[in-house]
PDB file of C-alpha atoms in Angstrom:
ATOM      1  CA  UNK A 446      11.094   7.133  13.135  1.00  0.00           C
ATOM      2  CA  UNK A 447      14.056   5.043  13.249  1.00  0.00           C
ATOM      3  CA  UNK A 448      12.055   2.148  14.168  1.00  0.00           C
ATOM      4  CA  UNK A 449      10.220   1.945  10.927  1.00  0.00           C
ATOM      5  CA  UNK A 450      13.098   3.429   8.790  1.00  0.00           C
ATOM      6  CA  UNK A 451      16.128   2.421   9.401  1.00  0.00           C
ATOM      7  CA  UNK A 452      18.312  -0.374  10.074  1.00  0.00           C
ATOM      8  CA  UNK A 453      19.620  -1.617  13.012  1.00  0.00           C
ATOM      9  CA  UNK A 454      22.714  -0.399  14.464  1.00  0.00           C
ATOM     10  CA  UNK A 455      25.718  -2.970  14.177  1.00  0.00           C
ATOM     11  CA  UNK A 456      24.709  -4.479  11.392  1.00  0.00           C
ATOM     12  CA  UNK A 457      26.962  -2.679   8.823  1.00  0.00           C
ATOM     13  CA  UNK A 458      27.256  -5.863   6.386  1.00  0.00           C
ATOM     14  CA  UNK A 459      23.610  -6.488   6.212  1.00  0.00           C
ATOM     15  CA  UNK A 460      23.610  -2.524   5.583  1.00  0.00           C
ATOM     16  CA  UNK A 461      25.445  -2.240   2.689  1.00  0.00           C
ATOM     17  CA  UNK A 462      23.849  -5.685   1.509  1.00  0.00           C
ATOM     18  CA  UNK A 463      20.327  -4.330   2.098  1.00  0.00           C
ATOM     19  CA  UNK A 464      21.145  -0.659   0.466  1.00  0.00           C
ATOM     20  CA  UNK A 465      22.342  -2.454  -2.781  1.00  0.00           C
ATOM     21  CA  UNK A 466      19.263  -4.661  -2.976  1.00  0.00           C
ATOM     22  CA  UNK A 467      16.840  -2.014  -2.474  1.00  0.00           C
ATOM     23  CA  UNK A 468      18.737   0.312  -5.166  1.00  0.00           C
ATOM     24  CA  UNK A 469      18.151  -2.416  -7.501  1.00  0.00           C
ATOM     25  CA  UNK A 470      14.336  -3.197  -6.716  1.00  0.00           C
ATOM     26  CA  UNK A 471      13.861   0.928  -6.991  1.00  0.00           C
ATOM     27  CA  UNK A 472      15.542   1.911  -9.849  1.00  0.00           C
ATOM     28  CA  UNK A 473      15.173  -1.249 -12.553  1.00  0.00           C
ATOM     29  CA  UNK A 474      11.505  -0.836 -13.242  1.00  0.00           C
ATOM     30  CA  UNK A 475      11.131  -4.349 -14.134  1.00  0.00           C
ATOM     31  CA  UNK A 476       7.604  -6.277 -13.783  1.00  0.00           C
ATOM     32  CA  UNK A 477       9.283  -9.676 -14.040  1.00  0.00           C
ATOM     33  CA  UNK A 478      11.655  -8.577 -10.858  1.00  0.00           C
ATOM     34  CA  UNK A 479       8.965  -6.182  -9.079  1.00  0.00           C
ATOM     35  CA  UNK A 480       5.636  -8.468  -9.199  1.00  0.00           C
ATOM     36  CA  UNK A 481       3.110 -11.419  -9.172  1.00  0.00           C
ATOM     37  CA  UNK A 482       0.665 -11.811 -11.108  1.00  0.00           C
ATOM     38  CA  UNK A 483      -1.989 -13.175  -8.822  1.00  0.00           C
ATOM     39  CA  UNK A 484      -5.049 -13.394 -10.705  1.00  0.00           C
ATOM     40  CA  UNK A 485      -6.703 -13.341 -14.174  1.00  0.00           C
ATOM     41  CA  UNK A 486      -6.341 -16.552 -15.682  1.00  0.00           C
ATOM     42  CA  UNK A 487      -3.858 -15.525 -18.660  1.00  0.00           C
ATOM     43  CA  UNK A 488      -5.263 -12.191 -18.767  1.00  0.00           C
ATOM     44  CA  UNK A 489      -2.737 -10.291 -17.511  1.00  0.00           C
ATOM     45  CA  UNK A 490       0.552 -10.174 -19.472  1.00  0.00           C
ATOM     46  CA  UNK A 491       4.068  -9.327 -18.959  1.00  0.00           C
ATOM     47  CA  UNK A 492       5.617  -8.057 -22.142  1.00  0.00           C
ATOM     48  CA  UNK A 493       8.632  -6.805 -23.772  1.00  0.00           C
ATOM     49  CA  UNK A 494      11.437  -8.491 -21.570  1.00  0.00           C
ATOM     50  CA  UNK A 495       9.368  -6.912 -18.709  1.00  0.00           C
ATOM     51  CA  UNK A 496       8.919  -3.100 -19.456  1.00  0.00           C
ATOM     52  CA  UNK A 497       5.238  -3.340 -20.177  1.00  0.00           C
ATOM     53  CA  UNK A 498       2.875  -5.416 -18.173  1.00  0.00           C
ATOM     54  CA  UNK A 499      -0.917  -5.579 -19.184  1.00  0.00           C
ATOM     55  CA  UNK A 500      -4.441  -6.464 -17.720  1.00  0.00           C
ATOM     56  CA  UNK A 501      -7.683  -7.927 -19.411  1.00  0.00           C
ATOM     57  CA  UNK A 502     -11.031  -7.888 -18.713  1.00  0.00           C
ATOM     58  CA  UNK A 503     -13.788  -9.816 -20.673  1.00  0.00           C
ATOM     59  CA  UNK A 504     -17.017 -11.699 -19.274  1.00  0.00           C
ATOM     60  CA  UNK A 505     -15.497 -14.122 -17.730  1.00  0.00           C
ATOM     61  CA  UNK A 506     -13.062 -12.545 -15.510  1.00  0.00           C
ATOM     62  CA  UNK A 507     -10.708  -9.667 -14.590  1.00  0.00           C
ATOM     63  CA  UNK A 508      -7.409  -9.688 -13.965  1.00  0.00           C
ATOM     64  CA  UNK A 509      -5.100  -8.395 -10.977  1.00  0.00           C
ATOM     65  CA  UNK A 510      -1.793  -8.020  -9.483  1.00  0.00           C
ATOM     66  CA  UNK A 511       0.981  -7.059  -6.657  1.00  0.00           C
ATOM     67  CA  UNK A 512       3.902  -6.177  -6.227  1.00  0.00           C
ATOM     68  CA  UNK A 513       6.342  -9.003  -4.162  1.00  0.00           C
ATOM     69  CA  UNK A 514       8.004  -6.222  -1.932  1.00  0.00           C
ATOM     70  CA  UNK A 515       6.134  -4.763   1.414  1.00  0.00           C
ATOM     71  CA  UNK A 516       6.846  -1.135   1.826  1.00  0.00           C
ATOM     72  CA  UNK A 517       6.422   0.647   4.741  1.00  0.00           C
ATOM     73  CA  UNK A 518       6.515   4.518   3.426  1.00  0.00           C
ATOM     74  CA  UNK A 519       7.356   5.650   0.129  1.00  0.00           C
ATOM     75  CA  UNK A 520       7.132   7.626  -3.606  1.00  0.00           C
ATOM     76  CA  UNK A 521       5.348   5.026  -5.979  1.00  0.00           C
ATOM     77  CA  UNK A 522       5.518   5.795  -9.815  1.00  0.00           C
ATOM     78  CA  UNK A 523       3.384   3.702 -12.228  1.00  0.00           C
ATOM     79  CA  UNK A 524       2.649   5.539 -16.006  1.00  0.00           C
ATOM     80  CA  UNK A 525      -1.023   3.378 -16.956  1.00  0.00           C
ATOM     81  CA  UNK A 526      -2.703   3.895 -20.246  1.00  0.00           C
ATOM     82  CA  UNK A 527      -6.373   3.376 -19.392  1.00  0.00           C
ATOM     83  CA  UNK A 528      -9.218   1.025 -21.271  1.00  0.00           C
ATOM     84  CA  UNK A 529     -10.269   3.065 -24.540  1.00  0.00           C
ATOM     85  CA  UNK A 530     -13.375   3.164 -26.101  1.00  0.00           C
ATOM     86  CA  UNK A 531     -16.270   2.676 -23.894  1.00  0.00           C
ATOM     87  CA  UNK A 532     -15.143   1.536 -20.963  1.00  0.00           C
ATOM     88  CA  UNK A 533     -18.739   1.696 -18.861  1.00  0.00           C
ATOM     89  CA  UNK A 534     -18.964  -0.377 -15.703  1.00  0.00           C
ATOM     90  CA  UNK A 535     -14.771  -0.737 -15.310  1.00  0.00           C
ATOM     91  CA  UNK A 536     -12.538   0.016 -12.691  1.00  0.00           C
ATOM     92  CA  UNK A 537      -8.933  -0.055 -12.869  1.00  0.00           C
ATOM     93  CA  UNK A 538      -8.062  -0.007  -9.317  1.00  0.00           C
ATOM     94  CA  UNK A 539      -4.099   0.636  -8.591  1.00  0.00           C
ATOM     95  CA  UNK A 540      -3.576   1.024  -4.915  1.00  0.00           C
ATOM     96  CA  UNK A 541      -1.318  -0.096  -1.832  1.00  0.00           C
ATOM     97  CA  UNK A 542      -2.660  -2.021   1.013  1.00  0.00           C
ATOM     98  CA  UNK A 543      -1.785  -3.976   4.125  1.00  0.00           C
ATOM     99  CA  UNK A 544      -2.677  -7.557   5.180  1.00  0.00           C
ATOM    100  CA  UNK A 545      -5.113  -7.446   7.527  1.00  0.00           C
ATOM    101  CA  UNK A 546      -8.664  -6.866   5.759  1.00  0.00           C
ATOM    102  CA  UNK A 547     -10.578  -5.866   8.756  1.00  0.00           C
ATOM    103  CA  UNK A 548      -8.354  -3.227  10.240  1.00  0.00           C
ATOM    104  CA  UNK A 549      -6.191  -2.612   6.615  1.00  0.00           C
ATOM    105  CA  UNK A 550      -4.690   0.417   5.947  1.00  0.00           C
ATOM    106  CA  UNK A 551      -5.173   1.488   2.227  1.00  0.00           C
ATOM    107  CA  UNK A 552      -4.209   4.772  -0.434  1.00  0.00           C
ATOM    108  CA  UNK A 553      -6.344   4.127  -3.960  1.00  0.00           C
ATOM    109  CA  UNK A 554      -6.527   5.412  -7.082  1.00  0.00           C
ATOM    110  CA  UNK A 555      -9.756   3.921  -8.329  1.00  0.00           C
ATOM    111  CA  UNK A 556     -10.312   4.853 -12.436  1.00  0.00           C
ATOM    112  CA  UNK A 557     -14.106   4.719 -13.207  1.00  0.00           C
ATOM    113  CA  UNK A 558     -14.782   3.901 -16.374  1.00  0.00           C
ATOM    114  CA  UNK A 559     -17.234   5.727 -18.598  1.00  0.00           C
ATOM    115  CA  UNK A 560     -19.069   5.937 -22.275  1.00  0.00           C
ATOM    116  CA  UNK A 561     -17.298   6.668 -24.885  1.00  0.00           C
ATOM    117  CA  UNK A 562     -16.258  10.439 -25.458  1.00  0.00           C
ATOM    118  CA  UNK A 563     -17.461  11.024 -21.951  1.00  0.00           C
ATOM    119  CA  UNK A 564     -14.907  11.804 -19.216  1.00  0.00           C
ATOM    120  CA  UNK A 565     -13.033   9.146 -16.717  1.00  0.00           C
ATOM    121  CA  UNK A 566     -13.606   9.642 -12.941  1.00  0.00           C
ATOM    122  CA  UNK A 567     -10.880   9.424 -10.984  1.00  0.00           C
ATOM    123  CA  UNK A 568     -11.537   7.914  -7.543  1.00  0.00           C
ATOM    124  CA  UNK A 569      -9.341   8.450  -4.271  1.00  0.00           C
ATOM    125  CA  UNK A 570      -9.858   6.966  -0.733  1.00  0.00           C
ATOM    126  CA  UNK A 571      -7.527   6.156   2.008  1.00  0.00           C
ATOM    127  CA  UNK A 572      -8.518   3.774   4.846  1.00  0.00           C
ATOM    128  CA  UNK A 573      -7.104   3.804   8.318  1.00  0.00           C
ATOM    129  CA  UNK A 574      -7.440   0.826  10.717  1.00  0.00           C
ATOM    130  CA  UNK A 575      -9.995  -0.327   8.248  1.00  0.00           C
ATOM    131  CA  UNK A 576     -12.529   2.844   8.203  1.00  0.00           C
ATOM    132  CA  UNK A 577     -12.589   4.307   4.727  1.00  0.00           C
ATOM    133  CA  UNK A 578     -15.162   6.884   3.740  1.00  0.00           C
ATOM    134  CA  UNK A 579     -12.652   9.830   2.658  1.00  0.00           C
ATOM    135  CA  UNK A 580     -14.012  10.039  -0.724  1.00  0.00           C
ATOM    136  CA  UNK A 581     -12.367  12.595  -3.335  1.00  0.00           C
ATOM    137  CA  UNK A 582     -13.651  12.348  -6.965  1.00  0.00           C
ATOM    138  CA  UNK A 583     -11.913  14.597 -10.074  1.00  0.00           C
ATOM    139  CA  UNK A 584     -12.100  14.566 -13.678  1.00  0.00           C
ATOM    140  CA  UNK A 585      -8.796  14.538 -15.422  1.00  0.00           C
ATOM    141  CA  UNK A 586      -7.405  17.248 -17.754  1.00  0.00           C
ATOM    142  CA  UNK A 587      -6.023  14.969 -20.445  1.00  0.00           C
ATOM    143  CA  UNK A 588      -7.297  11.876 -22.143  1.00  0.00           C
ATOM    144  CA  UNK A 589      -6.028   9.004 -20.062  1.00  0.00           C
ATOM    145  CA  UNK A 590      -6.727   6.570 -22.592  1.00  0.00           C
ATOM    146  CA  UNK A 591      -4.555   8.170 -25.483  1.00  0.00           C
ATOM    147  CA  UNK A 592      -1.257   8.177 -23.552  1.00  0.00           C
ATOM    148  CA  UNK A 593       0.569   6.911 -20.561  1.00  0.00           C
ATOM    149  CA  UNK A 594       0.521   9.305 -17.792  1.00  0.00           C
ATOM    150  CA  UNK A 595       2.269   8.799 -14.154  1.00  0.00           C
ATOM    151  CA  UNK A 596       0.658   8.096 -11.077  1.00  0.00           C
ATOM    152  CA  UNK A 597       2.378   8.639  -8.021  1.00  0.00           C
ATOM    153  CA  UNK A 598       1.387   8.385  -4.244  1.00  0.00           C
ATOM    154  CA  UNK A 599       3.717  10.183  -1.692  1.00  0.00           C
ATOM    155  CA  UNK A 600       3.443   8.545   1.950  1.00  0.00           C
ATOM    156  CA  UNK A 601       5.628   9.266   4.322  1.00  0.00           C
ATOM    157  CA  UNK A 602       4.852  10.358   8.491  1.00  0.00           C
ATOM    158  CA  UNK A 603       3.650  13.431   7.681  1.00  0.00           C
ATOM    159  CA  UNK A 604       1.508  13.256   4.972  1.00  0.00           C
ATOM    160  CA  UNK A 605      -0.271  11.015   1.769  1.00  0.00           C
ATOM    161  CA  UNK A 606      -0.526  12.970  -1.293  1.00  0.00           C
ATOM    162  CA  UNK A 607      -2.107  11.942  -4.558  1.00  0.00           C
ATOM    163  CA  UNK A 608       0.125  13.115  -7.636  1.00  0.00           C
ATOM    164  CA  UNK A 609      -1.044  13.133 -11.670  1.00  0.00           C
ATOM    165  CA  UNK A 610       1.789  13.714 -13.951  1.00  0.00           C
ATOM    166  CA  UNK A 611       3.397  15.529 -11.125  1.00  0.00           C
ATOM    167  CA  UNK A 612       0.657  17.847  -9.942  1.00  0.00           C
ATOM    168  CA  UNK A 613      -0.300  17.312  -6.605  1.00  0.00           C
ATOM    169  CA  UNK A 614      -4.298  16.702  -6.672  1.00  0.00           C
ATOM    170  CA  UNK A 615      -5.317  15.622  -2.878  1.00  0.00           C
ATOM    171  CA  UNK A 616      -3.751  15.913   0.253  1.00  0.00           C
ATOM    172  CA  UNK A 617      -4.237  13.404   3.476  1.00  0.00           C
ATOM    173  CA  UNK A 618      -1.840  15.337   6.559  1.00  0.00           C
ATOM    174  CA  UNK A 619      -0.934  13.849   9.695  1.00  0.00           C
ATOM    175  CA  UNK A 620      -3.064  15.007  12.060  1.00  0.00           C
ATOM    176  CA  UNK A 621      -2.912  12.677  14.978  1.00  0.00           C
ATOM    177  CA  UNK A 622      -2.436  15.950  17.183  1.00  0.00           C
ATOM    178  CA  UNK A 623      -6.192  16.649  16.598  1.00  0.00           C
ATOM    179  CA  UNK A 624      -6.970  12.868  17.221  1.00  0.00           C
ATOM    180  CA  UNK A 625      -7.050  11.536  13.413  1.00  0.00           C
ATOM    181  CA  UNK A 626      -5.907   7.957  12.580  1.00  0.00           C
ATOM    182  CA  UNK A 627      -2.690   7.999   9.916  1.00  0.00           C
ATOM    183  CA  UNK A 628      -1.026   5.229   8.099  1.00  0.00           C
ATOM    184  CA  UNK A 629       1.839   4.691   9.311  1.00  0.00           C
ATOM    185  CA  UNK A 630       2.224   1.117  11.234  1.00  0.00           C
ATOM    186  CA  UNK A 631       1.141  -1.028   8.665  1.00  0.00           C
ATOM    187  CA  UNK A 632       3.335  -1.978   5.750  1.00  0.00           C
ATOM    188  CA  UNK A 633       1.743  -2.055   2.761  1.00  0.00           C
ATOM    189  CA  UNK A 634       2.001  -3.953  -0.983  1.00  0.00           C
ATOM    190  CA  UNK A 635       1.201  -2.483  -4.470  1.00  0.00           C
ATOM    191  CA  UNK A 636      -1.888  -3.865  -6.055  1.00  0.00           C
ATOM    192  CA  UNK A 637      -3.810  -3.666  -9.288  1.00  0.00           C
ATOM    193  CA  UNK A 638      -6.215  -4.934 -10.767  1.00  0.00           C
ATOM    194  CA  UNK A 639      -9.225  -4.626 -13.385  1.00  0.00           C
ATOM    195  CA  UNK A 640     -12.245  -5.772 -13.206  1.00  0.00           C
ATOM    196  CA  UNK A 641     -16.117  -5.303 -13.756  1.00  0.00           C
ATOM    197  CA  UNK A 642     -18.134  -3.187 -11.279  1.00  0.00           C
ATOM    198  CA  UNK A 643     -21.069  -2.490 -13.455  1.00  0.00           C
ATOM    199  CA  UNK A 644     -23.751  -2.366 -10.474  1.00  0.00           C
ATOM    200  CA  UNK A 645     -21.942   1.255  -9.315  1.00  0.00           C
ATOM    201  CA  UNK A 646     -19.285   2.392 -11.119  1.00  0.00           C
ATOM    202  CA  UNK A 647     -20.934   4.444 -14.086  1.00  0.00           C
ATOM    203  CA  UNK A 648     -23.526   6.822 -13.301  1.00  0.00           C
ATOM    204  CA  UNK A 649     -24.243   4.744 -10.346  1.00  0.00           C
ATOM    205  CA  UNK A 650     -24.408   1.924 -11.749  1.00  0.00           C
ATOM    206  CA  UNK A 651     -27.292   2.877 -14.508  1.00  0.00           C
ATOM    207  CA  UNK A 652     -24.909   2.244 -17.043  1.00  0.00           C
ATOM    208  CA  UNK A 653     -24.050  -1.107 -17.563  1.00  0.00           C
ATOM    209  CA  UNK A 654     -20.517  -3.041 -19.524  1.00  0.00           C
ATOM    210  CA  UNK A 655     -20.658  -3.476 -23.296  1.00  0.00           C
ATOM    211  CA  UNK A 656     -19.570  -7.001 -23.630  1.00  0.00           C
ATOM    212  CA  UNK A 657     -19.314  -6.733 -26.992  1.00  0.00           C
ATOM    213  CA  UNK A 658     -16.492  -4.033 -26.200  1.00  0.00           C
ATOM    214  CA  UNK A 659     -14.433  -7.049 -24.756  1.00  0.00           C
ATOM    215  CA  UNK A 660     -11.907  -7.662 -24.097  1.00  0.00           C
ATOM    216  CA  UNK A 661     -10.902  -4.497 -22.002  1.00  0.00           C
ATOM    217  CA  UNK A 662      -6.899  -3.395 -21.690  1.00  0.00           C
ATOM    218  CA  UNK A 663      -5.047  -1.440 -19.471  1.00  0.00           C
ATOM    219  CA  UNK A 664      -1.675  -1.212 -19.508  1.00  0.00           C
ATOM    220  CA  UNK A 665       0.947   0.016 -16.978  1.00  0.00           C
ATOM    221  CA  UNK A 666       4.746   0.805 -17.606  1.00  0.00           C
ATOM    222  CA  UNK A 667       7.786   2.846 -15.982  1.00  0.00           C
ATOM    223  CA  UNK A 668       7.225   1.677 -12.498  1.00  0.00           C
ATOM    224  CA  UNK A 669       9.140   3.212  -9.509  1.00  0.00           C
ATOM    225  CA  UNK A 670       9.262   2.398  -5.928  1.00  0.00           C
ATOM    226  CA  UNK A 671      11.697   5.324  -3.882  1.00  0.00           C
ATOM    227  CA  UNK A 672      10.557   3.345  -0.852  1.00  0.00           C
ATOM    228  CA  UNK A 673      11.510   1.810   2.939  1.00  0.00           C
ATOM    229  CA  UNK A 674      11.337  -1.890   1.819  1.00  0.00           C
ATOM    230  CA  UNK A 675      11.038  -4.368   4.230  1.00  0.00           C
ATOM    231  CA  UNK A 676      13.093  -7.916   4.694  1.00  0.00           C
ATOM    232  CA  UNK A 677      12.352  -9.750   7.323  1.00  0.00           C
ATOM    233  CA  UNK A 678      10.689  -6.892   9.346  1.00  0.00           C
ATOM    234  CA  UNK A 679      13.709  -4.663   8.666  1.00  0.00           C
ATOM    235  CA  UNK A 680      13.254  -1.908   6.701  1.00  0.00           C
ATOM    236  CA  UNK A 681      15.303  -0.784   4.163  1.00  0.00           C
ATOM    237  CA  UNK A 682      15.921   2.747   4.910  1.00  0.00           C
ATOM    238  CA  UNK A 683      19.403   3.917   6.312  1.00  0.00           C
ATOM    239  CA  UNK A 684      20.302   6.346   9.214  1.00  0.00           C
ATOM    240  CA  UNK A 685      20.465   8.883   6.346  1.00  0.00           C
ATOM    241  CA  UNK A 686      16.741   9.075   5.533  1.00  0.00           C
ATOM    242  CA  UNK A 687      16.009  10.231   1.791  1.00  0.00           C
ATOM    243  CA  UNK A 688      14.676  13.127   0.990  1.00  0.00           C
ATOM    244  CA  UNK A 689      10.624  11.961   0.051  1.00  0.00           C
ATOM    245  CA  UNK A 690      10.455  10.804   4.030  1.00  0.00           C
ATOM    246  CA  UNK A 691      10.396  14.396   5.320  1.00  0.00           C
ATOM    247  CA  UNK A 692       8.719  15.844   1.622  1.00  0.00           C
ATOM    248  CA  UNK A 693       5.326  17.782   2.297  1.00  0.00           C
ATOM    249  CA  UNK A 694       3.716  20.598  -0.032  1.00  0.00           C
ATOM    250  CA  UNK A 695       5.757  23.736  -0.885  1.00  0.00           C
ATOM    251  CA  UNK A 696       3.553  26.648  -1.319  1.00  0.00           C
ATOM    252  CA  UNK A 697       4.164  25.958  -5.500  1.00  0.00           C
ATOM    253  CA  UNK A 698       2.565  22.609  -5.423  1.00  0.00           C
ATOM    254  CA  UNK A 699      -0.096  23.616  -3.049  1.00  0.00           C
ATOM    255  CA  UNK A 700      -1.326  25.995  -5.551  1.00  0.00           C
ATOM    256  CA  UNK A 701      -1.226  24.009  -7.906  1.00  0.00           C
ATOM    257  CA  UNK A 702      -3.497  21.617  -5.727  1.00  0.00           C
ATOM    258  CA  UNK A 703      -6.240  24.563  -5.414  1.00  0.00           C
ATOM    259  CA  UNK A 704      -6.244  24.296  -9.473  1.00  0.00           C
ATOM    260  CA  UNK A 705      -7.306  21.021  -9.292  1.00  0.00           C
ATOM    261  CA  UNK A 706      -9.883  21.409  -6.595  1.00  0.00           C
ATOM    262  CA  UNK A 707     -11.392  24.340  -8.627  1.00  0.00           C
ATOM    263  CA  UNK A 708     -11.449  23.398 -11.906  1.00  0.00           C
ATOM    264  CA  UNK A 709     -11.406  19.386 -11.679  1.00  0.00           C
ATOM    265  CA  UNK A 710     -12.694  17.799  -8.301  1.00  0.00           C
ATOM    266  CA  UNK A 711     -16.544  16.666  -8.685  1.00  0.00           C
ATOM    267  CA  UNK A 712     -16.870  15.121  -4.977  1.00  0.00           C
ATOM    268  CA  UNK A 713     -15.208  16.177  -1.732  1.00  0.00           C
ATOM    269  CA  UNK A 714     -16.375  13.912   1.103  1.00  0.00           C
ATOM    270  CA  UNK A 715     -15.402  17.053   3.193  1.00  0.00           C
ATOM    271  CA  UNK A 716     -18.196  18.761   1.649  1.00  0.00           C
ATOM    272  CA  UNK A 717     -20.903  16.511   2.139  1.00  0.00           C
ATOM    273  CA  UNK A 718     -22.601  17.523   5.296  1.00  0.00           C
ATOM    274  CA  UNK A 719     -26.393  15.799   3.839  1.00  0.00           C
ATOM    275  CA  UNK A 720     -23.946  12.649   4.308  1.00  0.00           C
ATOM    276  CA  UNK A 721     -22.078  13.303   7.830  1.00  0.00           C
ATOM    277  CA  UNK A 722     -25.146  14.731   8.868  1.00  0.00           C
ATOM    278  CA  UNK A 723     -23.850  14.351  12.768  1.00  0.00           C
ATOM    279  CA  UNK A 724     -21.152  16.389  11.615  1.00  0.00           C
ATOM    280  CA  UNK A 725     -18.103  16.364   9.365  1.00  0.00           C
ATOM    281  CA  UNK A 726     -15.080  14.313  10.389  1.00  0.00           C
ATOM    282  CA  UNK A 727     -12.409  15.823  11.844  1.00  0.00           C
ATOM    283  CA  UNK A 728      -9.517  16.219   9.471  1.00  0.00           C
ATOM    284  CA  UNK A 729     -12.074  17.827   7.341  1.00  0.00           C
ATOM    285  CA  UNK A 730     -12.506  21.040   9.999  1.00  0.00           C
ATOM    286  CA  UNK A 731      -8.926  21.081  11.384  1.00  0.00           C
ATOM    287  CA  UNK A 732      -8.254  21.916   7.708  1.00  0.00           C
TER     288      UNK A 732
END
């Protein structure tokens, strides 16, 4: 652990320099100070001294962007309001991800637009060593257009877990033990972005974007990285690890977790044996 969390011994100035930095980044919740936005046009918008940051998309284009630290384990926070109205053929993707495409590491919280009145999907994957296919779909218990509500991902070495508004919904353990690839080399950024995936994102792709709807908003505030940050391929976290790194499921949250799978989750890759017809992947029968 210590070599991807903590600093190097002897270096007690660059410590204490390092510790203060990454208090800052964590706790100021600034997107001015905390990202780039990378693409868009215009379209995306940083607003009120930094506290609200928004993205567009109309026919023309989407809009995207990421965050300018690396983290290499972590609690993200974001609170998003998502595109009102009918928002058929959308995504608002907000995920982390590493560098290299082919063998990328990757946590996502994809939100699938939908027709008006008719409920959001919300999408999860995580890719290992660039091999996705861990599919978990849920409909939300709210309206996540009305309000903001937080999105968190937990990753640390023994676990990824998916959080809405503090309820756990999805769990991804460590289970290397049993031969399953985990996250856990890779550092990764924080990226969003929306854009227009009307060929598959609503009802397969039978329901196509409303131009006339344009433009389409989503907006994200409240943003919180507890996170190992990285400088210079030194990470950020001290000797005295923080609580989140050794966090997994109490037997509280993992009930709630069971009242999301029963009363909200619409897909479970794990379930799918028409699809894994050779049989289902391994994580899915350890558990």
């Amino acid at each position: 652990m210590a070599a991807f969390c903590s600093f190097r011994r002897g270096l007690a100035g660059l410590q204490v320099s390092l510790i203060i930095s990454f208090l800052a980044a964590a706790s100021a919740g600034n997107f001015y100070q905390d990202f780039d936005i990378t693409w868009g046009d215009g379209r995306a918008k940083i607003l009120n001294n930094g506290e609200l940051l928004t993205l567009s998309l109309d026919k023309a284009s989407g809009s995207g962007f990421q965050s300018k630290n690396e983290y290499l384990f972590g609690k993200i926070d974001m609170q998003i309001k998502l595109v009102p109205g009918n928002s058929a053929g959308t995504v608002t993707a907000y995920y982390l991800s590493s560098k290299e495409w082919e063998t990328h590491d990757e946590i996502d919280f994809e939100f699938l637009g939908n027709l008006s009145g008719d409920p959001y999907i919300l999408h999860t994957n995580v890719y290992i060593q660039g091999q996705g296919k861990r599919e978990k779909q849920f409909y939300l218990w709210f309206d996540p257009t009305a309000d903001f509500h937080n999105y968190s991902i937990l990753w640390n070495p023994q676990c990824v877990v998916f959080w809405v508004d503090g309820i756990p919904i999805r769990e991804f353990k460590n289970l290397e033990s049993a031969g399953v690839p985990f996250p856990k080399s890779q550092p990764m950024r924080i990226y969003s972005s929306l854009w227009n995936a009307d060929d598959w994102a609503t009802r397969g792709g039978l329901v196509k974007t409303n131009w006339s709807q344009a433009p389409f908003v989503a907006s994200y505030r409240s943003f919180n990285a507890d996170a190992c940050v990285l400088y210079s391929g030194t990470s950020s976290c001290s000797w005295d690890s923080p609580p989140w790194l050794s966090q997994v499921l109490d037997s509280t949250d993992q009930q709630k977790m069971k009242w999301v799978e029963d009363n909200y989750m619409i897909y479970n890759y794990c379930t799918d044996a028409e699809r894994f017809s050779q049989g289902l992947p391994t994580e899915c029968i350890v558990t």
